[in-house]
């Protein structure tokens, strides 16, 4: 059911939050747009400006790796300046109140952790862009180091231990999903009584299958997103408004 107005959506969501014991939020890029980080698919979003570089291309081509890192450094100011928005802060408040055991996110921006949610309670399905890892041995690297290497050599960094390419700790198209995170996300979806999908176009699979998993296991499903999604028909409540405006009363 689509809420007719923001006010009626907030009221219905309020009733659902009040009567739920285990709430699992699932967030996408839309929760971070008010923090200055563009999403992928809105007009002007990252997708419209840069074709994503698939994982096999990153592995095979020095040019692709150089381009991937150039783009990452170009976004550094945006990521570094971003602070948790109203949506992040409202989720953090529900987490502190004991209603939210963990957050499942498609985001890579570290803003749920910055809002005060413990790192092990943020299930990052697509990784994290605030640090990097060697794609061979998994060694962790910080972005400052990668930038120094890039500036000195003009090229993407390689691992100092094994020589394999170093990549932001994100999951690219064509890269396998993290097993542990997918497992925990499925457990959370099946164990909650209210599942809140917010700021995701729900088109990136397999992450987009998680709201359905929750619904099929008996949870109420709420979708908060400015644009329609393919899963709106499945939802108990659809709020087609701004996430910050919708959640501000829970901060
Ligand atoms: P998406 O860009 O496909 O969809 C975002 C959705 O959020 C859109 O449908 C848009 O209408 C909606 N939206 C934007 N601002 C909103 C607001 N203030 N209130 C309500 N709705 C709003 O994003 P996705 O589904 O998360 O998939 C994109 C993939 O790209 C993700 O898997 C993620 O890994 C990555 N990504 C992450 C970030 C980030 O970490 N902040 C940013 C861009 C892309």
Tab-separated table of N, CA, C and O in Angstrom, residues 66-78 142-151 155-157 168:
chain	number	residue	atom	x	y	z
A	66	UNK	N	44.154	1.921	-13.351
A	66	UNK	CA	44.525	3.338	-13.195
A	66	UNK	C	43.273	4.212	-13.192
A	66	UNK	O	43.139	5.132	-12.387
A	67	UNK	N	42.333	3.887	-14.099
A	67	UNK	CA	41.099	4.671	-14.197
A	67	UNK	C	40.233	4.502	-12.936
A	67	UNK	O	39.666	5.473	-12.428
A	68	UNK	N	40.172	3.272	-12.436
A	68	UNK	CA	39.373	3.029	-11.222
A	68	UNK	C	39.914	3.869	-10.062
A	68	UNK	O	39.157	4.486	-9.309
A	69	UNK	N	41.232	3.883	-9.913
A	69	UNK	CA	41.827	4.658	-8.810
A	69	UNK	C	41.703	6.157	-9.061
A	69	UNK	O	41.471	6.925	-8.125
A	70	UNK	N	41.813	6.584	-10.329
A	70	UNK	CA	41.639	8.022	-10.633
A	70	UNK	C	40.252	8.476	-10.182
A	70	UNK	O	40.089	9.503	-9.527
A	71	UNK	N	39.238	7.658	-10.514
A	71	UNK	CA	37.865	8.002	-10.119
A	71	UNK	C	37.714	8.032	-8.607
A	71	UNK	O	37.034	8.883	-8.053
A	72	UNK	N	38.343	7.058	-7.947
A	72	UNK	CA	38.225	6.998	-6.478
A	72	UNK	C	38.838	8.241	-5.830
A	72	UNK	O	38.258	8.839	-4.938
A	73	UNK	N	40.015	8.632	-6.327
A	73	UNK	CA	40.653	9.820	-5.733
A	73	UNK	C	39.850	11.082	-6.052
A	73	UNK	O	39.778	12.001	-5.239
A	74	UNK	N	39.222	11.101	-7.245
A	74	UNK	CA	38.408	12.270	-7.610
A	74	UNK	C	37.216	12.421	-6.657
A	74	UNK	O	36.732	13.528	-6.436
A	75	UNK	N	36.762	11.299	-6.083
A	75	UNK	CA	35.611	11.357	-5.166
A	75	UNK	C	36.030	11.525	-3.703
A	75	UNK	O	35.181	11.592	-2.816
A	76	UNK	N	37.346	11.566	-3.453
A	76	UNK	CA	37.807	11.530	-2.063
A	76	UNK	C	37.243	12.672	-1.223
A	76	UNK	O	36.812	12.483	-0.092
A	77	UNK	N	37.240	13.874	-1.784
A	77	UNK	CA	36.721	15.013	-1.006
A	77	UNK	C	35.265	14.789	-0.619
A	77	UNK	O	34.854	15.105	0.487
A	78	UNK	N	34.500	14.270	-1.579
A	78	UNK	CA	33.081	14.016	-1.325
A	78	UNK	C	32.912	12.995	-0.200
A	78	UNK	O	32.156	13.212	0.744
A	142	UNK	N	45.737	1.447	3.378
A	142	UNK	CA	44.972	2.681	3.565
A	142	UNK	C	45.029	3.500	2.272
A	142	UNK	O	45.948	3.362	1.456
A	143	UNK	N	44.027	4.365	2.105
A	143	UNK	CA	43.951	5.131	0.856
A	143	UNK	C	45.083	6.132	0.708
A	143	UNK	O	45.518	6.440	-0.408
A	144	UNK	N	45.579	6.671	1.830
A	144	UNK	CA	46.690	7.634	1.754
A	144	UNK	C	47.901	6.996	1.072
A	144	UNK	O	48.584	7.616	0.270
A	145	UNK	N	48.166	5.749	1.449
A	145	UNK	CA	49.289	5.023	0.842
A	145	UNK	C	49.040	4.836	-0.666
A	145	UNK	O	49.930	5.079	-1.495
A	146	UNK	N	47.818	4.434	-1.011
A	146	UNK	CA	47.498	4.214	-2.433
A	146	UNK	C	47.676	5.516	-3.222
A	146	UNK	O	48.186	5.514	-4.351
A	147	UNK	N	47.297	6.631	-2.615
A	147	UNK	CA	47.397	7.926	-3.301
A	147	UNK	C	48.871	8.301	-3.517
A	147	UNK	O	49.249	8.800	-4.587
A	148	UNK	N	49.681	8.032	-2.502
A	148	UNK	CA	51.112	8.327	-2.638
A	148	UNK	C	51.713	7.525	-3.785
A	148	UNK	O	52.439	8.068	-4.617
A	149	UNK	N	51.403	6.231	-3.837
A	149	UNK	CA	51.931	5.375	-4.908
A	149	UNK	C	51.449	5.894	-6.266
A	149	UNK	O	52.234	6.017	-7.221
A	150	UNK	N	50.168	6.226	-6.322
A	150	UNK	CA	49.578	6.694	-7.583
A	150	UNK	C	50.249	7.996	-8.024
A	150	UNK	O	50.577	8.179	-9.204
A	151	UNK	N	50.469	8.895	-7.077
A	151	UNK	CA	51.090	10.180	-7.424
A	151	UNK	C	52.550	10.001	-7.862
A	151	UNK	O	53.024	10.662	-8.775
A	155	UNK	N	50.496	5.239	-11.534
A	155	UNK	CA	49.725	4.006	-11.734
A	155	UNK	C	49.051	3.520	-10.453
A	155	UNK	O	49.462	3.889	-9.349
A	156	UNK	N	48.066	2.655	-10.663
A	156	UNK	CA	47.379	2.019	-9.533
A	156	UNK	C	48.395	1.224	-8.713
A	156	UNK	O	49.352	0.682	-9.272
A	157	UNK	N	48.171	1.132	-7.403
A	157	UNK	CA	49.135	0.420	-6.557
A	157	UNK	C	49.040	-1.102	-6.670
A	157	UNK	O	47.966	-1.638	-6.938
A	168	UNK	N	40.110	-0.813	-3.957
A	168	UNK	CA	39.284	-0.424	-2.811
A	168	UNK	C	38.541	-1.673	-2.340
A	168	UNK	O	38.245	-2.565	-3.140
